[in-house]
Short mmCIF file of N, CA, C and O in Angstrom, two decimals:
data_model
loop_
_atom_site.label_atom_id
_atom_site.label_comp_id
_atom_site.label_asym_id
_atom_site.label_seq_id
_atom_site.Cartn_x
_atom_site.Cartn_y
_atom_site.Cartn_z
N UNK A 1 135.56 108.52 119.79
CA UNK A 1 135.08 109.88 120.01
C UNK A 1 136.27 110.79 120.27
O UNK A 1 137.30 110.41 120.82
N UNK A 2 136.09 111.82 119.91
CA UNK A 2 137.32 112.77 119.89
C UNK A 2 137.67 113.27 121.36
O UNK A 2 136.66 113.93 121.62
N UNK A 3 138.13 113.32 121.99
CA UNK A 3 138.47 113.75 123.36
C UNK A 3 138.24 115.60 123.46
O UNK A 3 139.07 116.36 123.95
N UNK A 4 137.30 115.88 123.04
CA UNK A 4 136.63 117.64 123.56
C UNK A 4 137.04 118.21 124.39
O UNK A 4 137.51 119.34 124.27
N UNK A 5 136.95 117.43 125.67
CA UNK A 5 137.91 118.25 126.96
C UNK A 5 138.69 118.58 127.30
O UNK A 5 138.85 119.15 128.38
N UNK A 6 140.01 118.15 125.91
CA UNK A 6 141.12 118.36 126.33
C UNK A 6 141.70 119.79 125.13
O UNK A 6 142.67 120.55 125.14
N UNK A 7 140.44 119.61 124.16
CA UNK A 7 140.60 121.00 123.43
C UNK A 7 140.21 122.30 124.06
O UNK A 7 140.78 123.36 123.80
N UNK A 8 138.74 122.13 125.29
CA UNK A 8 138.79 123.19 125.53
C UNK A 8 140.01 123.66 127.02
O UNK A 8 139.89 124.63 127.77
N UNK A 9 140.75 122.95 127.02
CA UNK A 9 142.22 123.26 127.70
C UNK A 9 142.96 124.75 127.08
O UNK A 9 143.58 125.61 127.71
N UNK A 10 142.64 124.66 125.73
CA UNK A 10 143.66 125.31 124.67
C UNK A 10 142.90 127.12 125.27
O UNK A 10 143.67 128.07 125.40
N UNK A 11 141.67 127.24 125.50
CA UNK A 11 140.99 128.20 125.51
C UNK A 11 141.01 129.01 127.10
O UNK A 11 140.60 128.49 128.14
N UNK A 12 141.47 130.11 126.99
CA UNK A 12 141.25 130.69 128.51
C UNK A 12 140.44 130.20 129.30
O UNK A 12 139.63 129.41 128.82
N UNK A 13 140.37 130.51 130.90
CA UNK A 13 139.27 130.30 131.31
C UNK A 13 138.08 131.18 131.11
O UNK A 13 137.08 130.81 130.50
N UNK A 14 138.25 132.65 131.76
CA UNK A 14 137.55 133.67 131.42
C UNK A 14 136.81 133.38 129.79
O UNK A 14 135.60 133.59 129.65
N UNK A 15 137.48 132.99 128.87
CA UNK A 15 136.52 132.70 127.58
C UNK A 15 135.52 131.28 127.58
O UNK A 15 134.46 131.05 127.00
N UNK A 16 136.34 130.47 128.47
CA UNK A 16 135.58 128.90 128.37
C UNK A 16 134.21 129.79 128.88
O UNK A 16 133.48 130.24 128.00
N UNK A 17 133.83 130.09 130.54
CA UNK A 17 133.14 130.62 131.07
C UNK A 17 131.56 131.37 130.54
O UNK A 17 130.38 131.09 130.75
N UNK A 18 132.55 132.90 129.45
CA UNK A 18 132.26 133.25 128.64
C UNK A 18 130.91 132.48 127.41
O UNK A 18 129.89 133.10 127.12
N UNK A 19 131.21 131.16 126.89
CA UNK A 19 131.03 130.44 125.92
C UNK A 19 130.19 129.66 126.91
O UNK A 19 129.12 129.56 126.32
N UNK A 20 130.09 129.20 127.78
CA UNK A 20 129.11 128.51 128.71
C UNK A 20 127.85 129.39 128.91
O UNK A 20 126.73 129.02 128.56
N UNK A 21 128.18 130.80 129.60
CA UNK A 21 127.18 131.49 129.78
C UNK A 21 126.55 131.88 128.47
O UNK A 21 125.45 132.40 128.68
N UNK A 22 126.79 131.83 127.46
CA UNK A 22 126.03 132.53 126.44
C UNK A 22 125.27 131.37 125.52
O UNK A 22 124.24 131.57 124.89
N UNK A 23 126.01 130.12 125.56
CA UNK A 23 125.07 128.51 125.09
C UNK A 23 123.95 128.13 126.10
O UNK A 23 123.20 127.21 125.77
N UNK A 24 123.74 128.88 127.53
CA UNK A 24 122.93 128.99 128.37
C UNK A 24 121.67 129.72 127.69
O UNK A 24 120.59 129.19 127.42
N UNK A 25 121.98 130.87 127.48
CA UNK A 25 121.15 131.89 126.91
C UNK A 25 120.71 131.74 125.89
O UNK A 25 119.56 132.18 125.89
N UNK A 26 121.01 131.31 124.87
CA UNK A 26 120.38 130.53 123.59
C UNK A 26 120.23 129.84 123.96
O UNK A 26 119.10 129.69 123.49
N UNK A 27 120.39 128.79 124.75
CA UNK A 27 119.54 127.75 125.40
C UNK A 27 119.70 126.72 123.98
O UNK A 27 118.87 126.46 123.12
N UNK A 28 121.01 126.31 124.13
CA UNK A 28 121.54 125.46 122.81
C UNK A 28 122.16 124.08 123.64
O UNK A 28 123.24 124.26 124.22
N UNK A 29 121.60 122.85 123.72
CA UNK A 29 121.59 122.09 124.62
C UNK A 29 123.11 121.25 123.92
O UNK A 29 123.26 120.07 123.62
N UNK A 30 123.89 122.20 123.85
CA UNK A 30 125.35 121.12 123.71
C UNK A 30 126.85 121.88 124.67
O UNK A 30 127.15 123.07 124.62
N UNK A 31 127.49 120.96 125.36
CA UNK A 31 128.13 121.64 125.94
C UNK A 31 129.06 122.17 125.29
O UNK A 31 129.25 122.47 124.11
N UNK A 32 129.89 122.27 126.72
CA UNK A 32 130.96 123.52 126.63
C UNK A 32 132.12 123.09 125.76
O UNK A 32 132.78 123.78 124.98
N UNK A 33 132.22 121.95 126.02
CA UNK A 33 133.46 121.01 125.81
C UNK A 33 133.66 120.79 124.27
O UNK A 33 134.71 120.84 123.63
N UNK A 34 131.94 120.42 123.68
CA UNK A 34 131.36 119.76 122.64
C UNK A 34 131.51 121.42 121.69
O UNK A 34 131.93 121.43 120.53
N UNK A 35 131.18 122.47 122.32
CA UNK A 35 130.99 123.23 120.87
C UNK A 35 132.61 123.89 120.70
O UNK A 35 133.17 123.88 119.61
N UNK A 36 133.12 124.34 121.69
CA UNK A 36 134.56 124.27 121.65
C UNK A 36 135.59 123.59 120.67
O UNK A 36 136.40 124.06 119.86
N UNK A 37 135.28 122.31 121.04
CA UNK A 37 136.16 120.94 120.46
C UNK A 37 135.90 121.47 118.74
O UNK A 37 136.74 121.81 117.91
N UNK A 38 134.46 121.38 118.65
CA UNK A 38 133.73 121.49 117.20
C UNK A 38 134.34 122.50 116.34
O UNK A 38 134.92 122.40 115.26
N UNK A 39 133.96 123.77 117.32
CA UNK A 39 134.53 125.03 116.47
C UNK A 39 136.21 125.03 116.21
O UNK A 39 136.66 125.40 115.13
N UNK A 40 136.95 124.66 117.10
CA UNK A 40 138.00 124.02 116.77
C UNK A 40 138.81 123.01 115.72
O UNK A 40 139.74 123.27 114.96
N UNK A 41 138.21 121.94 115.93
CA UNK A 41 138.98 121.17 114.57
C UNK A 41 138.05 121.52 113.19
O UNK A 41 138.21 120.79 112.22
N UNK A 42 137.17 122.52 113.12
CA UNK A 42 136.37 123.00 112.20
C UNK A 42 136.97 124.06 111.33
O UNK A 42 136.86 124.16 110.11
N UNK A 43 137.77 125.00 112.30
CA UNK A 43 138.54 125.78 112.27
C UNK A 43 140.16 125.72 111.05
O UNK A 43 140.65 126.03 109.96
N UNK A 44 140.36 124.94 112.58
CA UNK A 44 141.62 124.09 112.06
C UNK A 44 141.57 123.52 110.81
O UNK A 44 142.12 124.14 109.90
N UNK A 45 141.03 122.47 110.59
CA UNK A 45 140.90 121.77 109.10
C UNK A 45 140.59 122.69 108.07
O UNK A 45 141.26 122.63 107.04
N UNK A 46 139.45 123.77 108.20
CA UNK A 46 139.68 124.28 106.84
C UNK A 46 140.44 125.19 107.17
O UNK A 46 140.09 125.67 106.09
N UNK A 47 141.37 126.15 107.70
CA UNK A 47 142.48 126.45 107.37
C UNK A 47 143.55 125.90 106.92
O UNK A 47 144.42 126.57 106.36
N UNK A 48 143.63 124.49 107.11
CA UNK A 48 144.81 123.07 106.26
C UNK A 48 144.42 122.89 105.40
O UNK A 48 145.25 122.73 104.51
N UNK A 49 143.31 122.83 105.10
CA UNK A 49 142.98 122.56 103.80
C UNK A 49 143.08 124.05 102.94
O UNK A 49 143.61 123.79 101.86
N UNK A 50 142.78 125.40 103.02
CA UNK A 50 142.86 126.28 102.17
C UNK A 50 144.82 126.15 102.53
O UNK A 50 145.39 126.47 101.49
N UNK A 51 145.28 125.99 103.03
CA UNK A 51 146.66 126.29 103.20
C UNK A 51 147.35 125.24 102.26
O UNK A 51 148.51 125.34 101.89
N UNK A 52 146.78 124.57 102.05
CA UNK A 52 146.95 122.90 100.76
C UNK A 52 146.53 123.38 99.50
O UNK A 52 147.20 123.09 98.51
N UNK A 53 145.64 123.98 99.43
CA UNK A 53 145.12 124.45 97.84
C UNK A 53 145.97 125.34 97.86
O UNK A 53 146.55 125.37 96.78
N UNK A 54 146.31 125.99 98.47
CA UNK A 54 146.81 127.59 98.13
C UNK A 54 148.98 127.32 97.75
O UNK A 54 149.90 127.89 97.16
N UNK A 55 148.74 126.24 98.50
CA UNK A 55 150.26 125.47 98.20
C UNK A 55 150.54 124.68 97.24
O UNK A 55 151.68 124.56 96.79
N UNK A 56 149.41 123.98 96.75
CA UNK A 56 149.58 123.22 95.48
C UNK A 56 149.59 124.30 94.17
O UNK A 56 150.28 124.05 93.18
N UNK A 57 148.76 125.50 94.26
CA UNK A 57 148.60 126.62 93.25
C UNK A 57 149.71 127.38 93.23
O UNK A 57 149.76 128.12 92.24
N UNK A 58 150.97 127.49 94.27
CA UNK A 58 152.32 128.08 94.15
C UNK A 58 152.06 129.53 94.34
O UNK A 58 152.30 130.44 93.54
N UNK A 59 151.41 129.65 95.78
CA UNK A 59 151.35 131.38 96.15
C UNK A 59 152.32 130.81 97.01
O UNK A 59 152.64 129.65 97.25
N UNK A 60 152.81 132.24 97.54
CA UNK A 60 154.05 132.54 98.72
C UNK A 60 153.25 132.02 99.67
O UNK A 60 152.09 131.61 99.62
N UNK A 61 154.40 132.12 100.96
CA UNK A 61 154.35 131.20 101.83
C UNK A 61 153.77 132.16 103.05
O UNK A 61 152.89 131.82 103.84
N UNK A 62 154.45 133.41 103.03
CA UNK A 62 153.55 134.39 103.70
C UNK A 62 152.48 134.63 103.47
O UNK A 62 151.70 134.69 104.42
N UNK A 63 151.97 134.87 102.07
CA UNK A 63 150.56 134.57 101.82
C UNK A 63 149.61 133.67 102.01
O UNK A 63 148.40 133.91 102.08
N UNK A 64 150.30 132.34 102.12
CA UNK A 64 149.67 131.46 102.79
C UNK A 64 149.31 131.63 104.34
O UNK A 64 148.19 131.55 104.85
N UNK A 65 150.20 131.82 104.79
CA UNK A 65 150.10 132.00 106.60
C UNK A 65 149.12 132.90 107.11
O UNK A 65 148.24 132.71 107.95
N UNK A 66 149.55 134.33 106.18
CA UNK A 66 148.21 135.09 106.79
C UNK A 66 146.87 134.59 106.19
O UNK A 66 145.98 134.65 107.04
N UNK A 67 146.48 134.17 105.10
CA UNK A 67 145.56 133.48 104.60
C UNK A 67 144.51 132.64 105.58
O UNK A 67 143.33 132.86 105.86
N UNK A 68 145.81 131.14 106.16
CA UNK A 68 145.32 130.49 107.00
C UNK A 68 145.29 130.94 107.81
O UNK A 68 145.49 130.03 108.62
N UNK A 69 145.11 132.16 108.55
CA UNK A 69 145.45 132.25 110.28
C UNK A 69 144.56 133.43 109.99
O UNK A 69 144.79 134.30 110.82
N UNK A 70 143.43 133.89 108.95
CA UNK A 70 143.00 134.54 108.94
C UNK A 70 141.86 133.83 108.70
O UNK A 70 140.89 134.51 109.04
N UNK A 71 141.53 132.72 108.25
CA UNK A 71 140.37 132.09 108.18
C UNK A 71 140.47 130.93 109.52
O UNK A 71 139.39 130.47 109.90
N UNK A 72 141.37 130.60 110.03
CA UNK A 72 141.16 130.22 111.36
C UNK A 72 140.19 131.54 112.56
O UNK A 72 139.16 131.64 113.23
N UNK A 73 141.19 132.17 112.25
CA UNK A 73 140.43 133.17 113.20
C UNK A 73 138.49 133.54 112.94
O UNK A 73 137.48 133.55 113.65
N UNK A 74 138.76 133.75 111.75
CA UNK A 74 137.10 134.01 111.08
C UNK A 74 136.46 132.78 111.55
O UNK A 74 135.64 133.03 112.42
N UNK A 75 136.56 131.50 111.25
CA UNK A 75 135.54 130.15 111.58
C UNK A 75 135.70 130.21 112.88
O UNK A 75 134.79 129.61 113.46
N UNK A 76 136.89 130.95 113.97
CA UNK A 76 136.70 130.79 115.44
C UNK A 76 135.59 131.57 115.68
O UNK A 76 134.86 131.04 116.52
N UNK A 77 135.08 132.87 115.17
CA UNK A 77 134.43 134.43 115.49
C UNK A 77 132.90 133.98 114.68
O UNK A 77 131.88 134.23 115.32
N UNK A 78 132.79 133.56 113.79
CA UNK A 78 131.84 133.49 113.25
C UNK A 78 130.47 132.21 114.35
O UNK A 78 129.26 132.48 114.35
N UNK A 79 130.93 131.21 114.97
CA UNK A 79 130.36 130.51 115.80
C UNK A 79 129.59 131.57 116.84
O UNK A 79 128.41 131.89 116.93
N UNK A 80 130.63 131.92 117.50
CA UNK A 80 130.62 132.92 118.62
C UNK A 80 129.44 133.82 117.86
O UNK A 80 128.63 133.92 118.78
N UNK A 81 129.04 134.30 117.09
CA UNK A 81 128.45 135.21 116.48
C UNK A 81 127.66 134.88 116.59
O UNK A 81 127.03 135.50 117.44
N UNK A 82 126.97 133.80 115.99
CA UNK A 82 125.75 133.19 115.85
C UNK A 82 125.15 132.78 117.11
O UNK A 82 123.96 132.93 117.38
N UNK A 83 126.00 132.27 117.84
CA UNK A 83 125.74 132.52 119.34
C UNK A 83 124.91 134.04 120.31
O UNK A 83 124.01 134.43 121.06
N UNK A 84 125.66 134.25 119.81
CA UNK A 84 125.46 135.88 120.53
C UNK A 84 123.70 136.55 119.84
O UNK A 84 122.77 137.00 120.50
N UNK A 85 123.80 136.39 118.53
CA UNK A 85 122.49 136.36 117.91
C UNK A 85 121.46 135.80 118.69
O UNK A 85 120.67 136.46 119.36
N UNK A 86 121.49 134.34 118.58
CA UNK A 86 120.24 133.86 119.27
C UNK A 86 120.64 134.04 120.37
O UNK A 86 121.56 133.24 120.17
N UNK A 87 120.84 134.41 121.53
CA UNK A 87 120.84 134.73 122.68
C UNK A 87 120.27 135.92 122.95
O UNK A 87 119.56 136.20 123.92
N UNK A 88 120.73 136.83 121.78
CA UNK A 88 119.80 138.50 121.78
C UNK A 88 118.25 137.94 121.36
O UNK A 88 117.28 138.00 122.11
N UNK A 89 118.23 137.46 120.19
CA UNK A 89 116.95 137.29 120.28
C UNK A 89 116.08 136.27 120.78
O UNK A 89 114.93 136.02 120.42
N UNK A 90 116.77 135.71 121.64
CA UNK A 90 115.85 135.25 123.07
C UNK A 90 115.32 136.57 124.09
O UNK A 90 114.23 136.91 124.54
N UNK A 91 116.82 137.15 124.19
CA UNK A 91 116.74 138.13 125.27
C UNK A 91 115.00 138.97 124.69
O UNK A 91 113.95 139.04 125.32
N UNK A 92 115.34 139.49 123.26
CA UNK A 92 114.27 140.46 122.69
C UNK A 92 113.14 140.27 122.93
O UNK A 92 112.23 141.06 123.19
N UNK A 93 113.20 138.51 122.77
CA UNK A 93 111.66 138.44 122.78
C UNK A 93 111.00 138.48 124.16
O UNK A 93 109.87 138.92 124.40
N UNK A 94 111.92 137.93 125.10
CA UNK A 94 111.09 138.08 126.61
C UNK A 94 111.20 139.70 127.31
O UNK A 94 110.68 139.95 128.40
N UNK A 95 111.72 140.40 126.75
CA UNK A 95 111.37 141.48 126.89
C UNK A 95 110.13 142.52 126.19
O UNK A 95 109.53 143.54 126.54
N UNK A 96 110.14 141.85 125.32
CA UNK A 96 108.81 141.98 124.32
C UNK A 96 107.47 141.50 125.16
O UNK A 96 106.46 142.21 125.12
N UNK A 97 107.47 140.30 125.91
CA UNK A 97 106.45 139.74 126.41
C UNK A 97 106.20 140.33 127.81
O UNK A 97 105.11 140.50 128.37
N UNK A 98 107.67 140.67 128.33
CA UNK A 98 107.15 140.82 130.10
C UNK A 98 106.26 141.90 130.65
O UNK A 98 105.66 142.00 131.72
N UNK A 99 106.35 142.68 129.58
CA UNK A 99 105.05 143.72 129.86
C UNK A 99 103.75 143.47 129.82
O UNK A 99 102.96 144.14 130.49
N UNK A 100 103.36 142.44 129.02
CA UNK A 100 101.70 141.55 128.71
C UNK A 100 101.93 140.59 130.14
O UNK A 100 100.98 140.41 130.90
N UNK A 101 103.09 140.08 130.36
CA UNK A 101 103.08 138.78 131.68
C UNK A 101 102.72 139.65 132.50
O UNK A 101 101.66 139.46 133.11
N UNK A 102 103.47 140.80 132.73
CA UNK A 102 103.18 141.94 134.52
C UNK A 102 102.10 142.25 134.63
O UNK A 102 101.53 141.96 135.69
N UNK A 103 101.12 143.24 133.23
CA UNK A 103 99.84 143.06 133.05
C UNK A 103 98.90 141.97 133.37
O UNK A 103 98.16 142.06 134.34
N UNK A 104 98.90 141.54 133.04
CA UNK A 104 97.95 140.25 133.58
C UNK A 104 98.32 139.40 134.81
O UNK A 104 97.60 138.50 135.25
N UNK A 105 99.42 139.75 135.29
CA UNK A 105 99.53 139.19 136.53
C UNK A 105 98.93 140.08 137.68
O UNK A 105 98.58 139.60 138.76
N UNK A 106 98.85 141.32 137.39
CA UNK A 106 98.53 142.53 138.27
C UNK A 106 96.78 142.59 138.00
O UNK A 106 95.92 143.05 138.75
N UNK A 107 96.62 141.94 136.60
CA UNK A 107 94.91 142.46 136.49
C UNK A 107 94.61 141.05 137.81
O UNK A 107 93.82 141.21 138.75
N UNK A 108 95.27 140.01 137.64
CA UNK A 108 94.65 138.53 138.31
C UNK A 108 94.86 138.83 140.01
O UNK A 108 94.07 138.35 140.81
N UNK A 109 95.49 139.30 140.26
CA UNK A 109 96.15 139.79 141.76
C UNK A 109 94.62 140.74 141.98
O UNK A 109 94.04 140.58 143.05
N UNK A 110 94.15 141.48 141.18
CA UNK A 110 93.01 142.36 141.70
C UNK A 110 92.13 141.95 141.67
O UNK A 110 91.17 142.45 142.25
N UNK A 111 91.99 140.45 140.71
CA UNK A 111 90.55 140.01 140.56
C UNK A 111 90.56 139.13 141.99
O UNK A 111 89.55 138.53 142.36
#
């Protein structure tokens, strides 16, 4: 098994934190350690790998770099995204509902 805990080392704290509280909120039952690690060598690898095609095809080397370090960054942001999504629309929907819950808790309180 890949050692996870020692990737999310690499990551601030304030962001580890960050990434905890919001896999809470989507209520996405994998940890901190686990989606970290993931989005990480996920990251990583296909930026080695486009940085390998793009080297075997004989582009510059600067072009390569920003290339890879631009699709590292994107597979880091794009997780996080999807994150943030279902967490809003968790948030949406119980805000959608708590007005029918208060209602009927207030009609049952009078009955």
């Amino acid at each position: 098994m890949i050692p996870f805990y020692r990737i999310k080392t690499l990551y601030p704290k304030p962001y580890v934190g960050w990434v905890k509280k919001y896999l809470e909120y989507a209520d996405l039952k994998i940890s901190v350690e686990k989606f970290l690690g993931f989005v990480f060598l996920y990251a990583f690898s296909l930026a080695i790998s486009i940085a390998l095609v793009l080297w075997t095809l004989n582009f510059s080397s600067l072009l390569i770099l920003i290339i890879s370090l631009t699709t590292f960054v994107a597979f880091q942001l794009i997780p996080n995204i999807m994150v943030i999504l279902i967490a809003d629309k968790r948030a949406r929907f119980a805000e959608e509902v708590l007005p029918d819950v208060l209602q009927l808790t207030a009609a049952n309180l009078r009955a």
